[in-house]
Amino acid sequence: MAQTGSQRRTIASFTNYRDAERAVDHLSDNKFPVGRTAIIGVDVRMVEQVVGRMNWGRALLNGATSGAIPGLLFGWIFGLFDLINPLVAAFTLALYGLVFGAAIGALMGGVFYALQRGRRDFSSVTMMVPSRYDLVVDEEIADEAQRLLSGMSPAGGAS
């Protein structure tokens, strides 16, 4: 696949995203064409944070919660199509959708938990975490970006 656009140069590296974002904001405040910049997470690793033990109660509750929201939404939308009294129908069908969605979700949560047979008795959240954030700019305007960043207050953390 052919590369479109120009070559890019790293003009700064940051240990956290907030500082990289602050640098781009500084460039934007100085009328720099920020559409030609990018923040790139480097050395990305996957972190799975365990948040608790999974048991039958949690599996059913998680399933019910994940089923109740779409059920509520579908019931409300279908209720709006009632020509006689759409507000009452929307409320009533939304309530039925919430209950029905929660019941189906709990059932599915229980089935999926049973199918795992104790192999994964915990719940977790997965995140992608880079070790640093590089600010890259198109080569032909990189010198101007570096000049503007040199005037940024030291709290930015650029290296």
mmCIF file with all atom_site columns, C-alpha atoms in Angstrom:
data_model
loop_
_atom_site.group_PDB
_atom_site.id
_atom_site.type_symbol
_atom_site.label_atom_id
_atom_site.label_alt_id
_atom_site.label_comp_id
_atom_site.label_asym_id
_atom_site.label_entity_id
_atom_site.label_seq_id
_atom_site.pdbx_PDB_ins_code
_atom_site.Cartn_x
_atom_site.Cartn_y
_atom_site.Cartn_z
_atom_site.occupancy
_atom_site.B_iso_or_equiv
_atom_site.pdbx_formal_charge
_atom_site.auth_seq_id
_atom_site.auth_comp_id
_atom_site.auth_asym_id
_atom_site.auth_atom_id
_atom_site.pdbx_PDB_model_num
ATOM 1   C CA . MET A 1 1   ? 0.000   0.000   0.000  1.00 0.00 ? 1   MET A CA 1
ATOM 2   C CA . ALA A 1 2   ? 1.440   3.375   -1.000 1.00 0.00 ? 2   ALA A CA 1
ATOM 3   C CA . GLN A 1 3   ? 2.028   5.961   1.687  1.00 0.00 ? 3   GLN A CA 1
ATOM 4   C CA . THR A 1 4   ? -0.038  9.103   1.341  1.00 0.00 ? 4   THR A CA 1
ATOM 5   C CA . GLY A 1 5   ? 1.143   12.465  2.578  1.00 0.00 ? 5   GLY A CA 1
ATOM 6   C CA . SER A 1 6   ? 4.612   13.403  3.714  1.00 0.00 ? 6   SER A CA 1
ATOM 7   C CA . GLN A 1 7   ? 7.122   11.870  6.095  1.00 0.00 ? 7   GLN A CA 1
ATOM 8   C CA . ARG A 1 8   ? 6.676   12.642  9.774  1.00 0.00 ? 8   ARG A CA 1
ATOM 9   C CA . ARG A 1 9   ? 9.160   13.469  12.501 1.00 0.00 ? 9   ARG A CA 1
ATOM 10  C CA . THR A 1 10  ? 8.828   12.949  16.263 1.00 0.00 ? 10  THR A CA 1
ATOM 11  C CA . ILE A 1 11  ? 9.153   16.367  17.872 1.00 0.00 ? 11  ILE A CA 1
ATOM 12  C CA . ALA A 1 12  ? 8.434   15.420  21.499 1.00 0.00 ? 12  ALA A CA 1
ATOM 13  C CA . SER A 1 13  ? 7.765   12.392  23.721 1.00 0.00 ? 13  SER A CA 1
ATOM 14  C CA . PHE A 1 14  ? 5.583   12.350  26.819 1.00 0.00 ? 14  PHE A CA 1
ATOM 15  C CA . THR A 1 15  ? 5.085   9.892   29.657 1.00 0.00 ? 15  THR A CA 1
ATOM 16  C CA . ASN A 1 16  ? 1.322   10.478  29.787 1.00 0.00 ? 16  ASN A CA 1
ATOM 17  C CA . TYR A 1 17  ? -1.417  11.318  27.317 1.00 0.00 ? 17  TYR A CA 1
ATOM 18  C CA . ARG A 1 18  ? -2.493  14.483  29.121 1.00 0.00 ? 18  ARG A CA 1
ATOM 19  C CA . ASP A 1 19  ? 0.881   16.146  28.471 1.00 0.00 ? 19  ASP A CA 1
ATOM 20  C CA . ALA A 1 20  ? 0.817   15.150  24.790 1.00 0.00 ? 20  ALA A CA 1
ATOM 21  C CA . GLU A 1 21  ? -2.697  16.549  24.502 1.00 0.00 ? 21  GLU A CA 1
ATOM 22  C CA . ARG A 1 22  ? -1.554  19.739  26.209 1.00 0.00 ? 22  ARG A CA 1
ATOM 23  C CA . ALA A 1 23  ? 1.267   20.132  23.678 1.00 0.00 ? 23  ALA A CA 1
ATOM 24  C CA . VAL A 1 24  ? -1.123  19.807  20.726 1.00 0.00 ? 24  VAL A CA 1
ATOM 25  C CA . ASP A 1 25  ? -3.458  22.298  22.398 1.00 0.00 ? 25  ASP A CA 1
ATOM 26  C CA . HIS A 1 26  ? -0.516  24.703  22.746 1.00 0.00 ? 26  HIS A CA 1
ATOM 27  C CA . LEU A 1 27  ? 0.242   24.307  19.047 1.00 0.00 ? 27  LEU A CA 1
ATOM 28  C CA . SER A 1 28  ? -3.408  24.923  18.210 1.00 0.00 ? 28  SER A CA 1
ATOM 29  C CA . ASP A 1 29  ? -3.501  28.068  20.369 1.00 0.00 ? 29  ASP A CA 1
ATOM 30  C CA . ASN A 1 30  ? -0.548  29.357  18.317 1.00 0.00 ? 30  ASN A CA 1
ATOM 31  C CA . LYS A 1 31  ? -2.403  28.812  15.003 1.00 0.00 ? 31  LYS A CA 1
ATOM 32  C CA . PHE A 1 32  ? -0.267  25.802  14.047 1.00 0.00 ? 32  PHE A CA 1
ATOM 33  C CA . PRO A 1 33  ? -1.960  23.416  11.523 1.00 0.00 ? 33  PRO A CA 1
ATOM 34  C CA . VAL A 1 34  ? -2.676  20.652  14.050 1.00 0.00 ? 34  VAL A CA 1
ATOM 35  C CA . GLY A 1 35  ? -4.370  18.585  11.362 1.00 0.00 ? 35  GLY A CA 1
ATOM 36  C CA . ARG A 1 36  ? -0.849  17.609  10.340 1.00 0.00 ? 36  ARG A CA 1
ATOM 37  C CA . THR A 1 37  ? 0.087   16.211  13.757 1.00 0.00 ? 37  THR A CA 1
ATOM 38  C CA . ALA A 1 38  ? -0.537  12.888  15.493 1.00 0.00 ? 38  ALA A CA 1
ATOM 39  C CA . ILE A 1 39  ? -0.157  11.487  18.999 1.00 0.00 ? 39  ILE A CA 1
ATOM 40  C CA . ILE A 1 40  ? 1.177   7.941   18.804 1.00 0.00 ? 40  ILE A CA 1
ATOM 41  C CA . GLY A 1 41  ? 1.189   5.495   21.718 1.00 0.00 ? 41  GLY A CA 1
ATOM 42  C CA . VAL A 1 42  ? 4.492   3.595   21.665 1.00 0.00 ? 42  VAL A CA 1
ATOM 43  C CA . ASP A 1 43  ? 5.356   0.197   23.187 1.00 0.00 ? 43  ASP A CA 1
ATOM 44  C CA . VAL A 1 44  ? 1.718   -0.679  23.817 1.00 0.00 ? 44  VAL A CA 1
ATOM 45  C CA . ARG A 1 45  ? 0.968   -3.536  26.187 1.00 0.00 ? 45  ARG A CA 1
ATOM 46  C CA . MET A 1 46  ? -2.317  -5.126  27.163 1.00 0.00 ? 46  MET A CA 1
ATOM 47  C CA . VAL A 1 47  ? -3.250  -4.878  30.835 1.00 0.00 ? 47  VAL A CA 1
ATOM 48  C CA . GLU A 1 48  ? -6.128  -6.963  32.174 1.00 0.00 ? 48  GLU A CA 1
ATOM 49  C CA . GLN A 1 49  ? -7.225  -5.544  35.515 1.00 0.00 ? 49  GLN A CA 1
ATOM 50  C CA . VAL A 1 50  ? -9.122  -8.112  37.604 1.00 0.00 ? 50  VAL A CA 1
ATOM 51  C CA . VAL A 1 51  ? -12.067 -6.360  39.244 1.00 0.00 ? 51  VAL A CA 1
ATOM 52  C CA . GLY A 1 52  ? -13.670 -9.163  41.213 1.00 0.00 ? 52  GLY A CA 1
ATOM 53  C CA . ARG A 1 53  ? -14.654 -12.771 41.673 1.00 0.00 ? 53  ARG A CA 1
ATOM 54  C CA . MET A 1 54  ? -17.254 -14.165 39.296 1.00 0.00 ? 54  MET A CA 1
ATOM 55  C CA . ASN A 1 55  ? -20.026 -16.272 40.794 1.00 0.00 ? 55  ASN A CA 1
ATOM 56  C CA . TRP A 1 56  ? -23.587 -17.194 39.843 1.00 0.00 ? 56  TRP A CA 1
ATOM 57  C CA . GLY A 1 57  ? -25.056 -14.034 41.358 1.00 0.00 ? 57  GLY A CA 1
ATOM 58  C CA . ARG A 1 58  ? -22.639 -11.713 39.562 1.00 0.00 ? 58  ARG A CA 1
ATOM 59  C CA . ALA A 1 59  ? -23.048 -13.603 36.259 1.00 0.00 ? 59  ALA A CA 1
ATOM 60  C CA . LEU A 1 60  ? -26.831 -13.273 36.461 1.00 0.00 ? 60  LEU A CA 1
ATOM 61  C CA . LEU A 1 61  ? -26.659 -9.625  37.514 1.00 0.00 ? 61  LEU A CA 1
ATOM 62  C CA . ASN A 1 62  ? -24.199 -8.710  34.739 1.00 0.00 ? 62  ASN A CA 1
ATOM 63  C CA . GLY A 1 63  ? -26.373 -10.519 32.204 1.00 0.00 ? 63  GLY A CA 1
ATOM 64  C CA . ALA A 1 64  ? -29.541 -8.836  33.476 1.00 0.00 ? 64  ALA A CA 1
ATOM 65  C CA . THR A 1 65  ? -27.925 -5.420  33.312 1.00 0.00 ? 65  THR A CA 1
ATOM 66  C CA . SER A 1 66  ? -26.624 -5.928  29.793 1.00 0.00 ? 66  SER A CA 1
ATOM 67  C CA . GLY A 1 67  ? -30.051 -7.178  28.654 1.00 0.00 ? 67  GLY A CA 1
ATOM 68  C CA . ALA A 1 68  ? -32.160 -4.549  30.418 1.00 0.00 ? 68  ALA A CA 1
ATOM 69  C CA . ILE A 1 69  ? -30.705 -1.523  28.614 1.00 0.00 ? 69  ILE A CA 1
ATOM 70  C CA . PRO A 1 70  ? -31.371 -2.721  25.033 1.00 0.00 ? 70  PRO A CA 1
ATOM 71  C CA . GLY A 1 71  ? -34.765 -4.075  26.132 1.00 0.00 ? 71  GLY A CA 1
ATOM 72  C CA . LEU A 1 72  ? -35.713 -0.674  27.530 1.00 0.00 ? 72  LEU A CA 1
ATOM 73  C CA . LEU A 1 73  ? -34.577 1.062   24.351 1.00 0.00 ? 73  LEU A CA 1
ATOM 74  C CA . PHE A 1 74  ? -36.391 -1.305  21.979 1.00 0.00 ? 74  PHE A CA 1
ATOM 75  C CA . GLY A 1 75  ? -39.591 -1.141  24.016 1.00 0.00 ? 75  GLY A CA 1
ATOM 76  C CA . TRP A 1 76  ? -39.506 2.649   24.059 1.00 0.00 ? 76  TRP A CA 1
ATOM 77  C CA . ILE A 1 77  ? -38.894 2.899   20.302 1.00 0.00 ? 77  ILE A CA 1
ATOM 78  C CA . PHE A 1 78  ? -41.710 0.462   19.451 1.00 0.00 ? 78  PHE A CA 1
ATOM 79  C CA . GLY A 1 79  ? -44.024 2.299   21.823 1.00 0.00 ? 79  GLY A CA 1
ATOM 80  C CA . LEU A 1 80  ? -43.525 5.528   19.901 1.00 0.00 ? 80  LEU A CA 1
ATOM 81  C CA . PHE A 1 81  ? -45.253 3.922   16.890 1.00 0.00 ? 81  PHE A CA 1
ATOM 82  C CA . ASP A 1 82  ? -48.615 3.782   18.695 1.00 0.00 ? 82  ASP A CA 1
ATOM 83  C CA . LEU A 1 83  ? -50.803 6.331   16.898 1.00 0.00 ? 83  LEU A CA 1
ATOM 84  C CA . ILE A 1 84  ? -53.461 6.662   19.623 1.00 0.00 ? 84  ILE A CA 1
ATOM 85  C CA . ASN A 1 85  ? -51.369 7.364   22.703 1.00 0.00 ? 85  ASN A CA 1
ATOM 86  C CA . PRO A 1 86  ? -47.623 7.161   21.965 1.00 0.00 ? 86  PRO A CA 1
ATOM 87  C CA . LEU A 1 87  ? -46.443 8.460   25.358 1.00 0.00 ? 87  LEU A CA 1
ATOM 88  C CA . VAL A 1 88  ? -48.299 5.829   27.405 1.00 0.00 ? 88  VAL A CA 1
ATOM 89  C CA . ALA A 1 89  ? -47.446 3.070   24.939 1.00 0.00 ? 89  ALA A CA 1
ATOM 90  C CA . ALA A 1 90  ? -43.771 4.092   24.893 1.00 0.00 ? 90  ALA A CA 1
ATOM 91  C CA . PHE A 1 91  ? -43.598 4.080   28.694 1.00 0.00 ? 91  PHE A CA 1
ATOM 92  C CA . THR A 1 92  ? -45.455 0.761   29.001 1.00 0.00 ? 92  THR A CA 1
ATOM 93  C CA . LEU A 1 93  ? -43.474 -1.017  26.295 1.00 0.00 ? 93  LEU A CA 1
ATOM 94  C CA . ALA A 1 94  ? -40.228 0.412   27.666 1.00 0.00 ? 94  ALA A CA 1
ATOM 95  C CA . LEU A 1 95  ? -41.065 -1.072  31.061 1.00 0.00 ? 95  LEU A CA 1
ATOM 96  C CA . TYR A 1 96  ? -41.946 -4.435  29.503 1.00 0.00 ? 96  TYR A CA 1
ATOM 97  C CA . GLY A 1 97  ? -38.776 -4.286  27.420 1.00 0.00 ? 97  GLY A CA 1
ATOM 98  C CA . LEU A 1 98  ? -36.708 -3.571  30.527 1.00 0.00 ? 98  LEU A CA 1
ATOM 99  C CA . VAL A 1 99  ? -38.137 -6.572  32.391 1.00 0.00 ? 99  VAL A CA 1
ATOM 100 C CA . PHE A 1 100 ? -38.011 -8.906  29.391 1.00 0.00 ? 100 PHE A CA 1
ATOM 101 C CA . GLY A 1 101 ? -34.474 -7.792  28.457 1.00 0.00 ? 101 GLY A CA 1
ATOM 102 C CA . ALA A 1 102 ? -33.279 -8.268  32.045 1.00 0.00 ? 102 ALA A CA 1
ATOM 103 C CA . ALA A 1 103 ? -34.777 -11.757 32.187 1.00 0.00 ? 103 ALA A CA 1
ATOM 104 C CA . ILE A 1 104 ? -33.272 -12.828 28.858 1.00 0.00 ? 104 ILE A CA 1
ATOM 105 C CA . GLY A 1 105 ? -29.940 -11.218 29.770 1.00 0.00 ? 105 GLY A CA 1
ATOM 106 C CA . ALA A 1 106 ? -29.825 -12.998 33.133 1.00 0.00 ? 106 ALA A CA 1
ATOM 107 C CA . LEU A 1 107 ? -30.624 -16.284 31.433 1.00 0.00 ? 107 LEU A CA 1
ATOM 108 C CA . MET A 1 108 ? -27.864 -15.759 28.876 1.00 0.00 ? 108 MET A CA 1
ATOM 109 C CA . GLY A 1 109 ? -25.408 -14.656 31.586 1.00 0.00 ? 109 GLY A CA 1
ATOM 110 C CA . GLY A 1 110 ? -26.139 -17.842 33.518 1.00 0.00 ? 110 GLY A CA 1
ATOM 111 C CA . VAL A 1 111 ? -25.739 -20.022 30.422 1.00 0.00 ? 111 VAL A CA 1
ATOM 112 C CA . PHE A 1 112 ? -22.402 -18.440 29.492 1.00 0.00 ? 112 PHE A CA 1
ATOM 113 C CA . TYR A 1 113 ? -21.154 -18.768 33.084 1.00 0.00 ? 113 TYR A CA 1
ATOM 114 C CA . ALA A 1 114 ? -22.168 -22.437 33.186 1.00 0.00 ? 114 ALA A CA 1
ATOM 115 C CA . LEU A 1 115 ? -20.436 -23.126 29.864 1.00 0.00 ? 115 LEU A CA 1
ATOM 116 C CA . GLN A 1 116 ? -17.126 -21.871 31.286 1.00 0.00 ? 116 GLN A CA 1
ATOM 117 C CA . ARG A 1 117 ? -17.209 -24.613 33.967 1.00 0.00 ? 117 ARG A CA 1
ATOM 118 C CA . GLY A 1 118 ? -15.123 -22.682 36.488 1.00 0.00 ? 118 GLY A CA 1
ATOM 119 C CA . ARG A 1 119 ? -12.255 -21.906 34.115 1.00 0.00 ? 119 ARG A CA 1
ATOM 120 C CA . ARG A 1 120 ? -12.597 -18.153 34.481 1.00 0.00 ? 120 ARG A CA 1
ATOM 121 C CA . ASP A 1 121 ? -14.116 -17.341 37.852 1.00 0.00 ? 121 ASP A CA 1
ATOM 122 C CA . PHE A 1 122 ? -13.255 -13.639 37.772 1.00 0.00 ? 122 PHE A CA 1
ATOM 123 C CA . SER A 1 123 ? -14.324 -10.526 35.929 1.00 0.00 ? 123 SER A CA 1
ATOM 124 C CA . SER A 1 124 ? -11.852 -8.079  34.468 1.00 0.00 ? 124 SER A CA 1
ATOM 125 C CA . VAL A 1 125 ? -11.389 -4.967  32.356 1.00 0.00 ? 125 VAL A CA 1
ATOM 126 C CA . THR A 1 126 ? -8.831  -4.969  29.534 1.00 0.00 ? 126 THR A CA 1
ATOM 127 C CA . MET A 1 127 ? -6.853  -1.838  28.645 1.00 0.00 ? 127 MET A CA 1
ATOM 128 C CA . MET A 1 128 ? -4.129  -1.008  26.153 1.00 0.00 ? 128 MET A CA 1
ATOM 129 C CA . VAL A 1 129 ? -1.380  0.991   27.894 1.00 0.00 ? 129 VAL A CA 1
ATOM 130 C CA . PRO A 1 130 ? 1.514   2.611   25.994 1.00 0.00 ? 130 PRO A CA 1
ATOM 131 C CA . SER A 1 131 ? 4.827   3.324   27.728 1.00 0.00 ? 131 SER A CA 1
ATOM 132 C CA . ARG A 1 132 ? 5.070   6.765   26.099 1.00 0.00 ? 132 ARG A CA 1
ATOM 133 C CA . TYR A 1 133 ? 3.292   9.078   23.675 1.00 0.00 ? 133 TYR A CA 1
ATOM 134 C CA . ASP A 1 134 ? 5.181   10.550  20.722 1.00 0.00 ? 134 ASP A CA 1
ATOM 135 C CA . LEU A 1 135 ? 4.011   13.774  19.102 1.00 0.00 ? 135 LEU A CA 1
ATOM 136 C CA . VAL A 1 136 ? 4.749   13.538  15.377 1.00 0.00 ? 136 VAL A CA 1
ATOM 137 C CA . VAL A 1 137 ? 4.423   16.280  12.778 1.00 0.00 ? 137 VAL A CA 1
ATOM 138 C CA . ASP A 1 138 ? 4.789   16.410  8.993  1.00 0.00 ? 138 ASP A CA 1
ATOM 139 C CA . GLU A 1 139 ? 8.490   16.875  8.181  1.00 0.00 ? 139 GLU A CA 1
ATOM 140 C CA . GLU A 1 140 ? 8.143   20.209  6.355  1.00 0.00 ? 140 GLU A CA 1
ATOM 141 C CA . ILE A 1 141 ? 6.570   21.941  9.379  1.00 0.00 ? 141 ILE A CA 1
ATOM 142 C CA . ALA A 1 142 ? 8.357   20.062  12.193 1.00 0.00 ? 142 ALA A CA 1
ATOM 143 C CA . ASP A 1 143 ? 10.885  22.839  12.862 1.00 0.00 ? 143 ASP A CA 1
ATOM 144 C CA . GLU A 1 144 ? 8.060   25.357  13.387 1.00 0.00 ? 144 GLU A CA 1
ATOM 145 C CA . ALA A 1 145 ? 6.300   22.933  15.777 1.00 0.00 ? 145 ALA A CA 1
ATOM 146 C CA . GLN A 1 146 ? 9.485   22.453  17.805 1.00 0.00 ? 146 GLN A CA 1
ATOM 147 C CA . ARG A 1 147 ? 9.987   26.214  17.989 1.00 0.00 ? 147 ARG A CA 1
ATOM 148 C CA . LEU A 1 148 ? 6.427   26.687  19.281 1.00 0.00 ? 148 LEU A CA 1
ATOM 149 C CA . LEU A 1 149 ? 6.776   23.877  21.821 1.00 0.00 ? 149 LEU A CA 1
ATOM 150 C CA . SER A 1 150 ? 9.994   25.366  23.166 1.00 0.00 ? 150 SER A CA 1
ATOM 151 C CA . GLY A 1 151 ? 7.891   28.324  24.357 1.00 0.00 ? 151 GLY A CA 1
ATOM 152 C CA . MET A 1 152 ? 5.492   26.071  26.283 1.00 0.00 ? 152 MET A CA 1
ATOM 153 C CA . SER A 1 153 ? 5.584   26.229  30.081 1.00 0.00 ? 153 SER A CA 1
ATOM 154 C CA . PRO A 1 154 ? 7.729   23.464  31.694 1.00 0.00 ? 154 PRO A CA 1
ATOM 155 C CA . ALA A 1 155 ? 4.739   21.712  33.321 1.00 0.00 ? 155 ALA A CA 1
ATOM 156 C CA . GLY A 1 156 ? 4.135   19.985  29.958 1.00 0.00 ? 156 GLY A CA 1
ATOM 157 C CA . GLY A 1 157 ? 6.746   17.282  30.482 1.00 0.00 ? 157 GLY A CA 1
ATOM 158 C CA . ALA A 1 158 ? 8.129   17.240  26.931 1.00 0.00 ? 158 ALA A CA 1
ATOM 159 C CA . SER A 1 159 ? 11.466  15.522  26.577 1.00 0.00 ? 159 SER A CA 1
#
